[in-house]
Coordinates of C-alpha atoms and ligand atoms in Angstrom, one line a residue:
X622 CA 39.3 -4.4 17.6
X623 CA 37.8 -4.8 14.1
X624 CA 34.3 -5.7 15.3
X625 CA 31.5 -4.6 12.9
X626 CA 30.2 -2.4 15.7
X627 CA 33.5 -0.7 16.2
X628 CA 33.7 -0.1 12.5
X629 CA 30.3 1.6 12.6
X630 CA 31.4 3.7 15.6
X631 CA 34.5 4.9 13.7
X632 CA 32.4 6.0 10.8
X633 CA 29.8 7.7 13.1
X634 CA 32.5 9.6 15.0
X635 CA 33.9 11.0 11.8
X636 CA 30.5 12.2 10.6
X637 CA 29.7 13.6 14.0
X638 CA 32.8 15.7 14.0
X639 CA 32.2 17.2 10.6
X640 CA 28.6 17.9 11.5
X641 CA 29.6 19.4 14.8
X642 CA 27.1 17.3 16.7
X643 CA 26.8 17.8 20.5
X644 CA 28.0 15.0 22.8
X645 CA 24.3 14.2 23.6
X646 CA 23.5 13.9 19.9
X647 CA 26.4 11.6 19.1
X648 CA 25.8 9.5 22.2
X649 CA 22.2 8.9 21.0
X650 CA 23.7 7.2 17.9
X651 CA 26.3 5.2 19.7
X652 CA 23.9 2.8 21.4
X653 CA 20.7 1.2 20.2
X654 CA 17.3 2.2 21.7
X655 CA 16.5 -1.4 22.7
X656 CA 18.3 -4.7 22.6
X657 CA 16.1 -7.8 22.7
X658 CA 18.1 -11.0 23.4
X659 CA 16.2 -14.2 24.0
X660 CA 16.7 -18.0 24.1
X661 CA 14.4 -19.9 21.8
X662 CA 13.9 -23.6 22.1
X663 CA 13.1 -25.8 19.1
X664 CA 12.5 -29.6 18.9
X665 CA 14.9 -31.0 16.3
X666 CA 13.9 -33.8 13.9
X667 CA 16.0 -36.2 16.1
X668 CA 13.7 -35.4 19.1
X669 CA 16.5 -33.4 20.8
X670 CA 15.4 -30.0 22.2
X671 CA 17.8 -27.3 21.1
X672 CA 18.3 -23.7 22.3
X673 CA 19.4 -20.9 20.1
X674 CA 20.2 -17.2 20.8
X675 CA 17.6 -15.0 19.1
X676 CA 18.0 -11.2 18.7
X677 CA 16.3 -8.1 17.6
X678 CA 18.1 -4.8 18.0
X679 CA 16.1 -1.6 17.6
X680 CA 18.7 1.0 16.9
X681 CA 16.9 4.2 16.1
X682 CA 13.3 5.1 15.1
X683 CA 13.5 8.9 14.9
X684 CA 12.7 8.8 11.2
X685 CA 10.1 6.0 11.3
X686 CA 9.5 2.5 12.5
X687 CA 12.5 0.3 12.9
X688 CA 13.4 -1.6 9.7
X689 CA 15.8 -4.3 8.9
X690 CA 16.3 -8.0 8.1
X691 CA 16.8 -11.1 10.2
X692 CA 19.9 -13.3 9.6
X693 CA 20.3 -17.0 10.4
X694 CA 24.0 -17.5 10.8
X695 CA 26.5 -19.0 13.2
X696 CA 28.3 -15.6 13.4
X697 CA 25.2 -13.7 14.2
X698 CA 26.1 -12.5 17.7
X699 CA 24.9 -9.4 19.4
X700 CA 27.9 -7.2 18.3
X701 CA 27.2 -8.0 14.6
X702 CA 23.4 -7.6 14.9
X703 CA 23.9 -4.2 16.7
X704 CA 26.2 -3.0 13.9
X705 CA 23.8 -4.2 11.2
X706 CA 20.9 -2.4 13.0
X707 CA 22.9 0.8 13.1
X708 CA 23.8 0.5 9.4
X709 CA 20.1 0.0 8.6
X710 CA 19.3 3.4 10.3
X711 CA 22.0 5.0 8.2
X712 CA 20.9 3.2 5.1
X713 CA 17.3 4.2 5.3
X714 CA 18.3 7.8 5.9
X715 CA 20.8 7.6 3.0
X716 CA 18.1 6.9 0.5
X717 CA 15.6 9.0 2.4
X718 CA 12.9 6.5 3.1
X719 CA 10.8 7.0 6.2
X720 CA 12.2 4.2 8.4
X721 CA 14.6 3.9 11.3
X722 CA 17.0 1.0 11.7
X723 CA 16.8 -2.4 13.3
X724 CA 18.1 -5.9 12.7
X725 CA 17.5 -9.4 14.0
X726 CA 19.2 -12.7 14.0
X727 CA 19.3 -16.3 15.2
X728 CA 22.7 -17.8 15.9
X729 CA 22.3 -21.0 14.1
X730 CA 23.7 -22.9 11.1
X731 CA 20.8 -23.1 8.6
X732 CA 22.8 -25.6 6.5
X733 CA 22.5 -28.1 9.4
X734 CA 18.8 -27.6 9.8
X735 CA 16.0 -29.3 7.9
X736 CA 13.2 -27.3 6.3
X737 CA 10.9 -28.3 9.1
X738 CA 13.5 -27.3 11.8
X739 CA 14.0 -23.9 10.0
X740 CA 10.2 -23.3 10.1
X741 CA 10.2 -24.0 13.8
X742 CA 13.1 -21.6 14.4
X743 CA 11.3 -18.9 12.4
X744 CA 8.0 -19.4 14.3
X745 CA 9.9 -19.4 17.7
X746 CA 11.6 -16.1 16.7
X747 CA 8.2 -14.6 15.9
X748 CA 6.8 -15.7 19.2
X749 CA 9.8 -14.3 21.1
X750 CA 9.5 -11.0 19.3
X751 CA 5.8 -10.6 18.8
X752 CA 5.3 -7.8 21.3
X753 CA 8.2 -5.8 19.9
X754 CA 7.5 -5.9 16.2
X755 CA 4.6 -4.6 14.1
X756 CA 3.6 -2.7 11.0
X757 CA 4.0 0.7 12.8
X758 CA 6.7 -0.4 15.1
X759 CA 9.4 -2.7 13.7
X760 CA 9.3 -4.4 10.3
X761 CA 11.6 -7.3 9.7
X762 CA 12.8 -8.7 6.3
X763 CA 15.1 -11.2 4.9
X764 CA 18.9 -11.1 5.3
X765 CA 21.7 -13.7 5.1
X766 CA 20.2 -17.2 4.8
X767 CA 16.6 -16.1 5.3
X768 CA 14.1 -16.4 2.6
X769 CA 10.5 -15.3 1.6
X770 CA 9.3 -18.7 3.0
X771 CA 10.8 -17.8 6.4
X772 CA 9.1 -14.4 6.2
X773 CA 5.8 -16.3 5.5
X774 CA 6.2 -18.4 8.7
X775 CA 7.0 -15.3 10.8
X776 CA 4.0 -13.5 9.4
X777 CA 1.7 -16.5 10.0
X778 CA 2.8 -17.0 13.6
X779 CA 2.5 -13.3 14.4
X780 CA -0.9 -13.0 12.8
X781 CA -2.1 -16.0 14.8
X782 CA -0.9 -14.4 18.1
X783 CA -2.4 -11.0 17.3
X784 CA -5.6 -12.5 15.8
X785 CA -5.6 -10.1 12.8
X786 CA -4.2 -9.8 9.3
X787 CA -1.2 -7.5 9.2
X788 CA 0.8 -8.1 6.0
X789 CA 2.9 -5.0 6.4
X790 CA 4.4 -6.5 9.5
X791 CA 7.2 -8.0 7.4
X792 CA 8.7 -7.5 3.9
X793 CA 10.4 -9.8 1.5
X794 CA 7.3 -12.0 1.6
X795 CA 6.3 -14.5 -1.1
X796 CA 4.2 -12.6 -3.8
X797 CA 1.1 -14.7 -2.9
X798 CA 1.2 -13.3 0.6
X799 CA 1.5 -9.7 -0.3
X800 CA 5.2 -9.5 -1.3
X801 CA 6.2 -6.9 -3.9
X802 CA 7.1 -7.8 -7.4
X803 CA 10.8 -6.9 -7.9
X804 CA 11.8 -7.4 -4.2
X805 CA 13.8 -10.5 -5.0
X806 CA 16.2 -8.7 -7.4
X807 CA 15.9 -5.3 -5.8
X808 CA 19.2 -5.3 -3.9
X809 CA 21.2 -6.3 -7.0
X810 CA 19.2 -4.0 -9.3
X811 CA 19.6 -1.0 -7.0
X812 CA 23.4 -1.6 -6.8
X813 CA 23.6 -1.8 -10.6
X814 CA 21.7 1.6 -11.0
X815 CA 24.3 3.1 -8.7
X816 CA 27.2 1.5 -10.5
X817 CA 26.0 2.7 -13.9
X818 CA 25.8 6.3 -12.6
X819 CA 29.3 6.0 -11.1
X820 CA 30.7 4.7 -14.4
X821 CA 29.1 7.7 -16.2
X822 CA 30.7 10.1 -13.6
X823 CA 34.1 8.5 -14.0
X824 CA 33.7 8.7 -17.8
X825 CA 34.5 5.0 -18.3
X826 CA 33.2 2.7 -21.0
X827 CA 30.8 0.3 -19.4
X828 CA 31.1 -2.6 -21.8
X829 CA 33.9 -5.1 -21.2
X830 CA 34.6 -4.0 -17.6
X831 CA 35.5 -7.0 -15.7
X832 CA 33.7 -8.0 -12.4
X833 CA 34.5 -10.3 -9.5
X834 CA 31.7 -11.1 -7.1
X835 CA 32.3 -12.7 -3.7
X836 CA 29.1 -14.4 -2.6
X837 CA 26.6 -16.1 -4.9
X838 CA 23.5 -15.8 -2.7
X839 CA 20.4 -13.8 -3.7
X840 CA 22.1 -10.4 -4.1
X841 CA 25.4 -11.7 -5.6
X842 CA 23.8 -14.0 -8.1
X843 CA 21.3 -11.4 -9.4
X844 CA 24.0 -8.8 -9.6
X845 CA 26.1 -11.2 -11.7
X846 CA 23.2 -11.9 -13.9
X847 CA 22.1 -8.3 -14.5
X848 CA 25.7 -7.1 -15.2
X849 CA 26.3 -10.1 -17.5
X850 CA 23.2 -9.1 -19.5
X851 CA 24.4 -5.5 -19.7
X852 CA 27.7 -6.6 -21.2
X853 CA 30.0 -6.6 -18.3
X854 CA 32.4 -9.6 -18.1
X855 CA 32.0 -11.6 -14.9
X856 CA 35.5 -13.1 -14.4
X857 CA 35.1 -14.5 -10.8
X858 CA 32.4 -15.7 -8.5
X859 CA 32.5 -17.5 -5.2
X860 CA 30.2 -19.1 -2.5
X861 CA 31.0 -20.3 1.0
X862 CA 33.0 -23.3 -0.3
X863 CA 35.3 -21.2 -2.5
X864 CA 35.5 -19.5 -5.9
X865 CA 36.3 -19.7 -9.6
X866 CA 38.2 -17.3 -11.9
X867 CA 38.1 -17.3 -15.7
X868 CA 39.6 -14.3 -17.6
X869 CA 37.4 -15.0 -20.6
X870 CA 34.2 -14.6 -18.6
X871 CA 31.6 -16.8 -16.8
X872 CA 27.9 -17.2 -17.5
X873 CA 26.1 -16.7 -14.2
X874 CA 23.0 -18.7 -15.2
X875 CA 25.2 -21.8 -16.0
X876 CA 27.2 -21.4 -12.8
X877 CA 24.0 -21.2 -10.8
X878 CA 22.8 -24.4 -12.4
X879 CA 26.1 -26.1 -11.4
X880 CA 25.8 -24.7 -7.8
X881 CA 22.2 -26.0 -7.5
X882 CA 23.0 -29.4 -8.9
X883 CA 26.4 -30.0 -7.4
X884 CA 26.4 -27.8 -4.3
X885 CA 29.0 -25.2 -5.2
X886 CA 30.2 -22.9 -8.0
X887 CA 33.7 -24.5 -7.5
X888 CA 32.4 -27.6 -9.5
X889 CA 32.2 -25.5 -12.7
X890 CA 34.5 -27.0 -15.3
X891 CA 37.2 -24.9 -17.2
X892 CA 37.8 -22.3 -14.5
X893 CA 40.6 -21.8 -12.1
X894 CA 39.7 -22.6 -8.5
X895 CA 40.4 -19.7 -6.1
X896 CA 39.7 -19.1 -2.4
X897 CA 37.3 -16.5 -1.0
X898 CA 40.4 -14.5 0.1
X899 CA 41.9 -14.7 -3.4
X900 CA 38.8 -13.4 -5.1
X901 CA 39.2 -10.1 -3.3
X902 CA 42.6 -9.5 -4.9
X903 CA 42.0 -11.1 -8.4
X904 CA 42.4 -9.2 -11.6
X905 CA 39.2 -7.2 -12.2
X906 CA 37.9 -3.7 -12.7
X907 CA 35.0 -4.0 -10.3
X908 CA 35.0 -6.0 -7.1
X909 CA 31.6 -6.8 -5.5
X910 CA 31.7 -8.1 -2.0
X911 CA 28.3 -9.8 -1.6
X912 CA 28.9 -12.2 1.3
X913 CA 29.8 -11.3 4.9
X914 CA 31.4 -8.4 6.8
X915 CA 35.1 -7.7 7.5
X916 CA 36.4 -9.1 4.3
X917 CA 38.5 -6.2 3.0
X918 CA 40.9 -5.4 5.9
X919 CA 44.2 -3.7 6.6
X920 CA 46.1 -6.9 5.9
X921 CA 44.7 -7.7 2.4
X922 CA 43.9 -4.2 0.9
X923 CA 47.3 -3.5 -0.6
X924 CA 46.7 -6.4 -3.0
X925 CA 43.3 -5.3 -4.2
X926 CA 43.5 -4.7 -8.0
X927 CA 39.9 -3.4 -8.7
X928 CA 39.4 0.3 -9.2
X929 CA 35.8 0.2 -8.0
X930 CA 34.4 -1.7 -5.0
X931 CA 30.6 -2.0 -5.0
X932 CA 29.5 -3.1 -1.5
X933 CA 26.5 -5.3 -1.8
X934 CA 27.1 -7.0 1.5
X935 CA 26.8 -5.1 4.8
X936 CA 30.1 -4.0 6.4
X937 CA 32.6 -5.7 4.1
X938 CA 35.3 -3.0 4.4
X939 CA 37.0 -2.0 7.6
X940 CA 37.8 1.7 8.3
X941 CA 41.6 1.0 8.1
X942 CA 41.1 -0.6 4.7
X943 CA 38.9 2.3 3.6
X944 CA 41.9 4.6 4.2
X945 CA 44.3 2.5 2.2
X946 CA 41.8 2.1 -0.7
X947 CA 41.3 5.9 -0.8
X948 CA 45.1 6.4 -0.9
X949 CA 45.3 3.9 -3.8
X950 CA 42.6 5.8 -5.7
X951 CA 40.0 3.0 -5.4
X952 CA 36.4 4.2 -5.4
X953 CA 34.3 2.4 -2.8
X954 CA 30.6 2.6 -3.1
X955 CA 29.5 2.1 0.5
X956 CA 26.9 -0.6 1.5
X957 CA 24.5 2.0 2.9
X958 CA 24.1 3.3 -0.7
X959 CA 25.0 0.3 -2.9
X960 CA 22.7 -2.3 -1.3
X961 CA 19.8 0.1 -0.3
X962 CA 17.7 -1.0 -3.2
X963 CA 16.6 -4.0 -1.1
X964 CA 15.2 -2.0 1.8
X965 CA 13.8 0.6 -0.7
X966 CA 11.6 -2.1 -2.4
X967 CA 10.8 -3.3 1.1
X968 CA 9.4 0.2 1.7
X969 CA 7.4 -0.1 -1.5
X970 CA 6.1 -3.5 -0.3
X971 CA 5.0 -2.0 3.0
X972 CA 3.3 0.9 1.2
X973 CA 1.4 -1.6 -1.1
X974 CA 0.4 -3.7 1.9
X975 CA -1.0 -0.6 3.6
X976 CA -2.9 0.5 0.5
X977 CA -4.0 -3.1 -0.3
X978 CA -3.2 -2.2 -3.9
X979 CA -0.3 -3.7 -5.9
X980 CA 2.1 -2.4 -8.5
X981 CA 3.6 -4.0 -11.6
X982 CA 7.2 -4.9 -11.6
X983 CA 7.8 -2.0 -14.1
X984 CA 6.2 0.4 -11.7
X985 CA 8.4 -0.9 -8.8
X986 CA 11.6 -0.4 -10.8
X987 CA 10.4 2.9 -12.2
X988 CA 10.1 4.1 -8.6
X989 CA 13.4 2.5 -7.4
X990 CA 15.7 3.9 -10.0
X991 CA 15.2 7.7 -9.3
X992 CA 15.7 7.1 -5.6
X993 CA 19.0 5.2 -6.1
X994 CA 20.2 7.7 -8.7
X995 CA 19.3 10.8 -6.6
X996 CA 21.0 9.3 -3.5
X997 CA 24.1 8.5 -5.5
X998 CA 24.3 12.0 -7.1
X999 CA 23.8 13.8 -3.8
X1000 CA 26.5 11.7 -2.2
X1001 CA 28.9 12.0 -5.2
X1002 CA 28.5 15.8 -5.3
X1003 CA 29.0 16.2 -1.6
X1004 CA 32.0 14.0 -1.6
X1005 CA 33.6 15.9 -4.5
X1006 CA 32.9 19.2 -2.9
X1007 CA 34.4 18.2 0.5
X1008 CA 37.1 16.0 -1.0
X1009 CA 36.0 13.0 1.1
X1010 CA 35.2 9.4 0.5
X1011 CA 31.7 8.3 -0.6
X1012 CA 31.2 6.5 2.7
X1013 CA 32.0 9.6 4.7
X1014 CA 29.7 11.6 2.5
X1015 CA 26.8 9.1 2.9
X1016 CA 27.3 8.9 6.7
X1017 CA 27.3 12.7 7.0
X1018 CA 24.1 13.2 4.9
X1019 CA 22.4 10.3 6.7
X1020 CA 23.4 11.1 10.2
X1021 CA 22.4 14.7 9.6
X1022 CA 18.9 13.5 8.6
X1023 CA 18.6 11.2 11.7
X1024 CA 19.8 13.9 14.1
X1025 CA 17.3 16.4 12.5
X1026 CA 14.5 14.0 13.3
X1027 CA 15.7 13.5 16.8
X1028 CA 15.9 17.2 17.4
X1029 CA 12.4 17.7 16.0
X1030 CA 11.2 15.1 18.5
X1031 CA 13.0 16.9 21.3
X1032 CA 15.0 13.8 22.0
X1033 CA 18.4 15.4 21.9
Ligands
LIG545 N1 18.6 -7.3 4.8 C1 18.5 -6.2 3.8 C2 19.5 -5.1 4.1 O1 20.5 -5.3 4.8 C3 17.1 -5.7 3.6 C4 16.4 -5.1 4.8 C5 15.0 -4.8 4.5 O2 14.5 -5.0 3.5 O3 14.4 -4.4 5.5 O4 19.4 -4.0 3.7

């Protein structure tokens, strides 16, 4: 079965084999250290009391405190959150920042909840998890459909319970509560740093390359914007309601205006309407999945036309699709590298909170770029040397680092 967690296990087993890990070492990475699954109850505006499933999965903390976002989504079940927590451990090790991996979630549809109800859900999540999270223990952040405002409610609730200020508890906060400059665009900016290095390696001309982006949330929108400003041609974008394609190019700022005013990118005039499935196989040089997992699968991969896939979302490509893409000669920049700019600036936010001293946006990006570039170059060279895919190279380098830390702690 193509569950996100099974996909993680397939990638783990491949890395474990090449690294010659013992059974005990591999087993330690097959299951999370701790799974917290609770029911939270919230009074809706209608007066009805509603229960939601709330999760935090603490996957591995050998390299540092658990780190990872919280998503509010109807599909956020325990299998997905477990997979995302595992990917966070691999991601933090890929870019070599001193964190482990965790992930949280609330199974809910935020589009059906009012702002007040969302605040209650966030505060209830914080109360349910207060004893398991903390600046030196487990540091949450935003993910799909969670925002800096939600982070602020979680921080406030947690600090009330603990009776102390602890801004480094959570990252992706509003700037006025200790958030880092640059965090909002960090995922997209990090992905673009990696893409530009890849394009140099491939010896391609950057200007005029065409780009399709599935998902117009925080990461997808900023990626579209940064690439547009660099001279790439954005030919297709989509949101949860569908997508648009225009071979002559789209202006992301104008499309965002339409989405904000009319609810969806599909209301833009002069573009061909396409589905979220069609955007994956549209005519483009670079495909950027920036929505949900399991999008590029065995059944639709043959039709992919892009030569480069830059995974801004977590887990968009299944292992079976990876195999077909490699045979087709498509270069896949894996999520654990491509979207690691977000958690890297979360790390900077945590560092700044602990120092109580804040950096300019220029300083943040000047620190982010070398981390992304080095991670890309290490993975690229290793993949070339071993004649393997970038995902396999990233997993091998990351798993090796995690296992080294587990060995040093005498855990395996
Ligand atoms: N949710 C983001 C991710 O999947 C960011 C996590 C973080 O900043 O801790 O990488």
